[in-house]
C-alpha positions as a Python dict, from the first residue, in 0.01 Angstrom:
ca = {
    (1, 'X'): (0, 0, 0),
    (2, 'X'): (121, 346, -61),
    (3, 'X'): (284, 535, 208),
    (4, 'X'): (89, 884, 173),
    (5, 'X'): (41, 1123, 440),
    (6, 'X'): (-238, 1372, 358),
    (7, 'X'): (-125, 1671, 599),
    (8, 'X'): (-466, 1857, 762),
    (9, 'X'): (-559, 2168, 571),
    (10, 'X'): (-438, 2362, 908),
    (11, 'X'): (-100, 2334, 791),
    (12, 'X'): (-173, 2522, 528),
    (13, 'X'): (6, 2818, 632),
    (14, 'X'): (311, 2638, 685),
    (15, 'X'): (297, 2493, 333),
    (16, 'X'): (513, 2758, 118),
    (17, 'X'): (684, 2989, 298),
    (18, 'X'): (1046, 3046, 193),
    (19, 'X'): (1192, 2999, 495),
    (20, 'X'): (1510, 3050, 581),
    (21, 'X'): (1587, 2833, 894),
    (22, 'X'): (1929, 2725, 1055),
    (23, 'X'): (2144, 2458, 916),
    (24, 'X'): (2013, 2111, 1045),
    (25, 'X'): (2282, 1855, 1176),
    (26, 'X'): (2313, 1564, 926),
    (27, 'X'): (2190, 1227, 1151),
    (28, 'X'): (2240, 908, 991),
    (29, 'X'): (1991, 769, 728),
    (30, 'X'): (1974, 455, 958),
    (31, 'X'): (1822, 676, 1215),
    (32, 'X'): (1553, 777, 1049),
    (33, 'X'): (1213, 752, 1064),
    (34, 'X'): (1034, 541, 795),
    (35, 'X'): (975, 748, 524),
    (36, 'X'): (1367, 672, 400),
    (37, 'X'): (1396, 623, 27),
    (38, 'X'): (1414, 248, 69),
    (39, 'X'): (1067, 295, 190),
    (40, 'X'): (909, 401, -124),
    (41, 'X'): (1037, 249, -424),
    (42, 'X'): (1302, -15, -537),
    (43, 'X'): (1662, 76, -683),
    (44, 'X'): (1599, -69, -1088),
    (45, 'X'): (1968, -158, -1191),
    (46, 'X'): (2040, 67, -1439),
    (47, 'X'): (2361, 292, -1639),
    (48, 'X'): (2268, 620, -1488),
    (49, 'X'): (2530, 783, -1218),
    (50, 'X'): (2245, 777, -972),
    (51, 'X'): (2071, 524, -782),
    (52, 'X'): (1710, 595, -856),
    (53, 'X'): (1660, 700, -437),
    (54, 'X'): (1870, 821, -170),
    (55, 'X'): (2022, 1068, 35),
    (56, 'X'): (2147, 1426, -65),
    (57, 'X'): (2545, 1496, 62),
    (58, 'X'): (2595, 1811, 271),
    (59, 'X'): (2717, 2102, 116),
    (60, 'X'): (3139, 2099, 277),
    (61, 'X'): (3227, 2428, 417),
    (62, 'X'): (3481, 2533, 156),
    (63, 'X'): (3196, 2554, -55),
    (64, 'X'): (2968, 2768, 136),
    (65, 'X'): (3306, 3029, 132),
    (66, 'X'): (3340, 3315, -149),
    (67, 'X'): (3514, 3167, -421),
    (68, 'X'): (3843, 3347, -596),
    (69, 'X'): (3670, 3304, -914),
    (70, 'X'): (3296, 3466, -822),
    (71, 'X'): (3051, 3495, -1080),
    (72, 'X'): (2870, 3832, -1106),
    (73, 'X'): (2514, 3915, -1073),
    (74, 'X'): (2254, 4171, -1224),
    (75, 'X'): (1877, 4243, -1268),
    (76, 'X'): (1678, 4286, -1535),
    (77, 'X'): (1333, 4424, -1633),
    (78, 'X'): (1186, 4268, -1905),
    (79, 'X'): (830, 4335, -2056),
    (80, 'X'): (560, 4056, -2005),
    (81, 'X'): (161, 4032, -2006),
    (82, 'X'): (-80, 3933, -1737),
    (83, 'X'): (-132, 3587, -1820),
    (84, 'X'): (-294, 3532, -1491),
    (85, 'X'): (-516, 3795, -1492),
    (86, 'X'): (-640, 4044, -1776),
    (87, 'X'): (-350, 3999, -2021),
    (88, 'X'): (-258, 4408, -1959),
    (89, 'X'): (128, 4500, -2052),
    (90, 'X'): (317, 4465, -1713),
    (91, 'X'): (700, 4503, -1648),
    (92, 'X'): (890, 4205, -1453),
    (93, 'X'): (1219, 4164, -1334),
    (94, 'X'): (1486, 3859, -1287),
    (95, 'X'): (1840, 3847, -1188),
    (96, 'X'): (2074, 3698, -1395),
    (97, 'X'): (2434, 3551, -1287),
    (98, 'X'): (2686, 3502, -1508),
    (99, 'X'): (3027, 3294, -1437),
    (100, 'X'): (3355, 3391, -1362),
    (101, 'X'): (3525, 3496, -1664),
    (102, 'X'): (3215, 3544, -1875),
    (103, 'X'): (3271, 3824, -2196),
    (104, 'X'): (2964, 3961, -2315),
    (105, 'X'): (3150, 4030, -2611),
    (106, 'X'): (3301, 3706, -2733),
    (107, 'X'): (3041, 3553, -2970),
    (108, 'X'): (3156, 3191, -2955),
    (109, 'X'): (3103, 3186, -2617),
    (110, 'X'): (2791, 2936, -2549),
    (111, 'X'): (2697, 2873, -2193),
    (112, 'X'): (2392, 2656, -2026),
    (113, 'X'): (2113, 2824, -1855),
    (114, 'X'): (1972, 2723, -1509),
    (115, 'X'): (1610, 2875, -1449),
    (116, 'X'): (1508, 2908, -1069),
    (117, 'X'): (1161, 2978, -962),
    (118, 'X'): (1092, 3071, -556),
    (119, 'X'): (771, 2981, -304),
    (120, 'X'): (480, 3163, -159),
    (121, 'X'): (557, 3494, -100),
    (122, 'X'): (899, 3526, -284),
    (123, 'X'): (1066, 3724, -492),
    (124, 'X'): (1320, 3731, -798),
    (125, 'X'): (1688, 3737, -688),
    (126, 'X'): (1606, 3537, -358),
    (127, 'X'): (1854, 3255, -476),
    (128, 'X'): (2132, 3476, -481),
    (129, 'X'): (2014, 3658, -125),
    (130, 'X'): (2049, 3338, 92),
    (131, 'X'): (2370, 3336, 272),
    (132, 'X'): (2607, 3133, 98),
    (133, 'X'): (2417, 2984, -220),
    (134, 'X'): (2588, 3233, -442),
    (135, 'X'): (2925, 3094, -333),
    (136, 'X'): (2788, 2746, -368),
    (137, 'X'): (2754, 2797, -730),
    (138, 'X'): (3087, 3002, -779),
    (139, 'X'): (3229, 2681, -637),
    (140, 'X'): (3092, 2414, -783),
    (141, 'X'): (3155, 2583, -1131),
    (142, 'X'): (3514, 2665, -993),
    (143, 'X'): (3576, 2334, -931),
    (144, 'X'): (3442, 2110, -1196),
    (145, 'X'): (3185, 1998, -1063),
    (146, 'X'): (2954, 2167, -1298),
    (147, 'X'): (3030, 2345, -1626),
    (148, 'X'): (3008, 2763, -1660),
    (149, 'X'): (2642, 2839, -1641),
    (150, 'X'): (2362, 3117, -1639),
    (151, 'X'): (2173, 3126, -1314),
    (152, 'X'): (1847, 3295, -1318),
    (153, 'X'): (1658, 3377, -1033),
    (154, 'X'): (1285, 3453, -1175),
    (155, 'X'): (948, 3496, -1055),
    (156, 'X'): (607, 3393, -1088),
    (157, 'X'): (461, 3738, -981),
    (158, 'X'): (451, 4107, -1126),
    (159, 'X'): (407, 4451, -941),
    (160, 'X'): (7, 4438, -948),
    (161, 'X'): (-16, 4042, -879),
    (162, 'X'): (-215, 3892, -566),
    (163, 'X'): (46, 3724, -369),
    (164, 'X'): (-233, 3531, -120),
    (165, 'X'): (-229, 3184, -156),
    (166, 'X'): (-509, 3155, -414),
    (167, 'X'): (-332, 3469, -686),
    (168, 'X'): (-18, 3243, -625),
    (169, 'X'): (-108, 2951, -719),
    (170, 'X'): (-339, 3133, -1012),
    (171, 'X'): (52, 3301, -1079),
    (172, 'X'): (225, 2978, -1134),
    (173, 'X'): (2, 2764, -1365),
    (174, 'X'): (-20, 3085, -1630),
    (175, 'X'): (377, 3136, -1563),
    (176, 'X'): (457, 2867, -1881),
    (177, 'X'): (321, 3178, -2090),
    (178, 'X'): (557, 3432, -1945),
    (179, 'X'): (831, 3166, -2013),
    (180, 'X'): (825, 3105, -2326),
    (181, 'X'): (694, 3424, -2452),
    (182, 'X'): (894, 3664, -2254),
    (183, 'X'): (1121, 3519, -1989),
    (184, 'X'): (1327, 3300, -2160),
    (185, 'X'): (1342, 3509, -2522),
    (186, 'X'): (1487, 3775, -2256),
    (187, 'X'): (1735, 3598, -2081),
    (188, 'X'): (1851, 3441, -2394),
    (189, 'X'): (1809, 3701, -2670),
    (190, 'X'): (2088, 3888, -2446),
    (191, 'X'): (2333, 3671, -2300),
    (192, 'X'): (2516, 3398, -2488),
    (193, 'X'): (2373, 3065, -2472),
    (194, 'X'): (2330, 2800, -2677),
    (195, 'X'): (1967, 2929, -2879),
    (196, 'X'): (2099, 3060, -3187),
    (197, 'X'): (1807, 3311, -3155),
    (198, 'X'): (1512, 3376, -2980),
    (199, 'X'): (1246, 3227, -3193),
    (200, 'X'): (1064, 2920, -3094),
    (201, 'X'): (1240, 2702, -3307),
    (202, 'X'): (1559, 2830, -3224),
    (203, 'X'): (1474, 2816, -2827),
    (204, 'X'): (1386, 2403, -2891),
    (205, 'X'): (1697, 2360, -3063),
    (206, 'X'): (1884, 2416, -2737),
    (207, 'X'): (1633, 2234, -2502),
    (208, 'X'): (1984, 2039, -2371),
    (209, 'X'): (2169, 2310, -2246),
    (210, 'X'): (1861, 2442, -2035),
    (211, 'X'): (1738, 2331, -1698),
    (212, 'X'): (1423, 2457, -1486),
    (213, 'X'): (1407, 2404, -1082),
    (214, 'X'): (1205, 2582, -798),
    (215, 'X'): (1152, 2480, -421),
    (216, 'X'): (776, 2492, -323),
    (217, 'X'): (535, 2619, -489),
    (218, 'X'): (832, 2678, -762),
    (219, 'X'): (866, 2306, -743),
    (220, 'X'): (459, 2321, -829),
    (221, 'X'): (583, 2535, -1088),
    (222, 'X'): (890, 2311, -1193),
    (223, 'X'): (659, 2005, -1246),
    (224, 'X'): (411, 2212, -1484),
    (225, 'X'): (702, 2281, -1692),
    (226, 'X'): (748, 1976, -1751),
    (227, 'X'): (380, 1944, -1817),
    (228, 'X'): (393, 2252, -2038),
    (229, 'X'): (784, 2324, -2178),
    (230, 'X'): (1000, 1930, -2187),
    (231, 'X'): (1021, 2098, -2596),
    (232, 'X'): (1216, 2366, -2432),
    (233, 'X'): (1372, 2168, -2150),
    (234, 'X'): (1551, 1915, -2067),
    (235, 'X'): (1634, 1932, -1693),
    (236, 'X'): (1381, 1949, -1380),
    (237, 'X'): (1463, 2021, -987),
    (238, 'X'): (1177, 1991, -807),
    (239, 'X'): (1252, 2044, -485),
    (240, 'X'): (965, 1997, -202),
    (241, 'X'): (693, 1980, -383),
    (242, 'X'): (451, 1768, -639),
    (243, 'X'): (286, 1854, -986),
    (244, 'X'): (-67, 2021, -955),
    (245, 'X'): (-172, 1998, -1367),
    (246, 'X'): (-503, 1842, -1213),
    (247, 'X'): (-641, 1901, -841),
    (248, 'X'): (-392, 2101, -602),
    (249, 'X'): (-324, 2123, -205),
    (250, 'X'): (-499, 1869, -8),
    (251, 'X'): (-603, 1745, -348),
    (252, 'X'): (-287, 1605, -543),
    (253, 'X'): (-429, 1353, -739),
    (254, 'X'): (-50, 1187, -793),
    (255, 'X'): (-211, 906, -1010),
    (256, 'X'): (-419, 1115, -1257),
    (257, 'X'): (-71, 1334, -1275),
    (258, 'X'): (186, 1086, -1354),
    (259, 'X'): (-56, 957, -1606),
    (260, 'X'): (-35, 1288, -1751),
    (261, 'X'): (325, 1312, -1757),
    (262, 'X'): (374, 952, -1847),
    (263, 'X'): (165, 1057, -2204),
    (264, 'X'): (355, 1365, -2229),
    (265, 'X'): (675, 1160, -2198),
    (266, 'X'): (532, 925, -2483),
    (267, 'X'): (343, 1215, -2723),
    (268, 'X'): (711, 1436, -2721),
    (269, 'X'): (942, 1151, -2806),
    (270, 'X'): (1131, 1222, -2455),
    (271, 'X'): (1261, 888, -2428),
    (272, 'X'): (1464, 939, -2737),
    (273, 'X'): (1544, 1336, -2695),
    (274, 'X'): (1613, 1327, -2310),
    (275, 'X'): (1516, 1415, -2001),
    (276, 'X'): (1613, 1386, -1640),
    (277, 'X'): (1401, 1488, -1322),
    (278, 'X'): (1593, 1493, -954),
    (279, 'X'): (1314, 1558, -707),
    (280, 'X'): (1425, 1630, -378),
    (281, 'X'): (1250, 1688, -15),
    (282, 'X'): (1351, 1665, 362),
    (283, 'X'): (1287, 1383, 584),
    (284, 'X'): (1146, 1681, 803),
    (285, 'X'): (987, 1909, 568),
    (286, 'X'): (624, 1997, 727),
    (287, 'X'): (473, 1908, 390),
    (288, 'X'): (698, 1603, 285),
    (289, 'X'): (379, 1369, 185),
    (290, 'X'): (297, 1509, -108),
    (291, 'X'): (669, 1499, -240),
    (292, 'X'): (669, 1120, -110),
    (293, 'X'): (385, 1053, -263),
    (294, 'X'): (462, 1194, -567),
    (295, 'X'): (781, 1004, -566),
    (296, 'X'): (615, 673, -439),
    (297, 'X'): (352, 690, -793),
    (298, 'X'): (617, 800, -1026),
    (299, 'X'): (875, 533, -939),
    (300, 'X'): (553, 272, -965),
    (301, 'X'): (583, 329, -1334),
    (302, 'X'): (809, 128, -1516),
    (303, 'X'): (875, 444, -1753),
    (304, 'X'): (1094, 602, -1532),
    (305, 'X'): (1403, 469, -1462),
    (306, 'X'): (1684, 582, -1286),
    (307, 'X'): (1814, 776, -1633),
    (308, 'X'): (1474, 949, -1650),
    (309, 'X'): (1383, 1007, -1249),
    (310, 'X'): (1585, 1021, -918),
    (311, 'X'): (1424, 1096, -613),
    (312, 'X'): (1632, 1215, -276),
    (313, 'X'): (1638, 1321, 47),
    (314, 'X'): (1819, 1545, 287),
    (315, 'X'): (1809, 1356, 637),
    (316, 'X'): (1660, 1606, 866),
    (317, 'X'): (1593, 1876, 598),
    (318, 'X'): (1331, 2128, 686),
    (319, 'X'): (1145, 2338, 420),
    (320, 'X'): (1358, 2591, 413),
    (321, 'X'): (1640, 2741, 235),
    (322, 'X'): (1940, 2581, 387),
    (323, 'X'): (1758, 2244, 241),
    (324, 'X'): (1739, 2385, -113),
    (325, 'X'): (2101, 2472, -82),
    (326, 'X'): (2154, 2120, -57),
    (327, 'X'): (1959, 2018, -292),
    (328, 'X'): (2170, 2271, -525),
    (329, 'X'): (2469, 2140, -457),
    (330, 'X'): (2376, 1766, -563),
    (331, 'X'): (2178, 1786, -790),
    (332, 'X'): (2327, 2063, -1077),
    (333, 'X'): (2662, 1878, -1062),
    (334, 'X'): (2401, 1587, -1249),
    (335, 'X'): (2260, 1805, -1540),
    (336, 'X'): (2412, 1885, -1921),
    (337, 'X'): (2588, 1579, -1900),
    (338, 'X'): (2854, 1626, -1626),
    (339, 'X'): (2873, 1437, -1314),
    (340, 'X'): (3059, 1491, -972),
    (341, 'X'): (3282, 1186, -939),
    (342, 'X'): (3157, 933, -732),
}
């Protein structure tokens, strides 16, 4: 029987928040209560790096440290509609990092773009405001462990948008629009990646050199990307959360979902083009069940394997932003086909 914990709607509150709690001590995965990866789903053999569940490595200190070789970061406003509400001209912003050493000006310069996406009540530019996280990408770029890459911090919301629950979540399932209409055109029409041009076509072309991840109700966000966008990418980091194409909180319908996914998977040739999902939550995350129950359906389908879908967990890992730091730090060193040594 499925292991799924349907929280009481009383939690509610506690549900998205971008917290930003203290470290939690690492305890060991033997210690743990009973939701442990081994809990929900089987390790298939298989040729990817990962085993298909387990548990997320601290970040080491060194890494947490400014780097010699920082990466810079700037915002920018970019125009956009009201998908959301009545489809009025509105302005949004996004911060952009760029790696140490990047030149605007050399044109065969080509670098990979990572798109984040925040929680309730966030903002753009909150991945590079957590203490440390900026240095975590400096270093893992710095040292290998991922290759030179665009970091964009973007939101779901715009100056006149309701940021109550409801306007939130009424944000993030129109925010596909602003993505590929406006976002993405923006980020990539003006720094160099791999799109050799901002038209559609040209924006599908390099679908392997872009990933999308968001903790939350970006992770809501993150999966209806993949609903919406696997033409324009290739990599998902869903951290603490599930995918709400059909119901929502307190109504995740994880079965009608993965079906959903499972056809989009089949309809878009993904199999043969690519794709790779790491999910991620913490074993004490106040609204872990949906992410374990999420995990617990998609694993039950013998489409994805370990090359397709990962699913880990940070032992002791609160919803917070020390967690998605974590999560950060193993799971980018997986995409655009590099891989931290094992």
């Amino acid at each position: 029987m499925r292991k799924l914990v349907i929280l009481a709607m009383a939690s509610l509150l506690a549900l998205f928040i971008s917290g930003c709690g203290s470290p939690q001590s690492d305890r060991s995965p033997a210690s743990s209560s009973s939701d442990s990866p081994a809990s929900i789903g089987a390790q298939p053999s298989s040729a990817s790096t990962l085993p298909q569940t387990g548990w997320t490595e601290a970040v080491p200190a060194a890494y947490k440290q400014p780097s010699e070789r920082p990466g810079s970061v700037e915002r920018i406003d970019y125009d956009s509609l009201d998908y959301a509400g009545d489809g009025r001209a509105v302005t949004k912003a996004a911060y952009v990092y760029t790696p140490y050493g990047y030149d605007a000006g050399d044109e065969d310069a080509r670098y990979d773009v990572v798109y984040l996406m925040h929680g309730w009540g966030g903002r753009a530019g909150e991945y590079f405001d957590y203490p440390g996280t900026k240095n975590v990408f400096d270093n893992l770029i710095a040292n290998g462990d991922m290759p030179p890459a665009i970091i964009v911090s973007a939101t779901f919301y715009h100056d006149g948008s309701s940021t109550d629950f409801g306007g939130s979540v009424a944000e993030l399932h129109a925010f596909h629009q602003d993505f590929e209409n406006n976002l993405m055109p923006a980020v990539e029409g003006r720094y160099r990646t791999y799109a050799d041009g901002t038209t559609p076509e040209a924006l599908e072309a390099a679908r392997d050199h872009r990933a999308f991840g968001g903790f939350s109700l970006g992770s809501v966000t993150t999966w209806l990307e993949l609903c919406h966008d696997s033409k324009y990418i290739r990599y998902f980091l869903p951290m603490s959360g599930s995918c709400w194409y059909y119901g929502g909180y307190g109504d995740f319908q994880f079965g009608r979902n993965v079906d959903f996914i499972e056809r989009q998977v089949a309809d878009n040739g993904l199999n043969e083009r690519g794709y790779f999902i790491y999910h991620a939550v913490g074993t004490d995350d106040a609204v872990k069940s949906q992410s374990l129950g999420m995990a617990d359906e998609m694993m039950s389908r013998a489409a994805f394997t370990p090359d397709h879908y990962v699913f880990y967990q940070k032992d002791g890992g609160r919803h917070d932003l020390d967690a998605v730091q974590e999560y950060l730090y193993n799971a980018l060193p997986h995409f655009f086909g590099s891989s931290r040594a094992e």
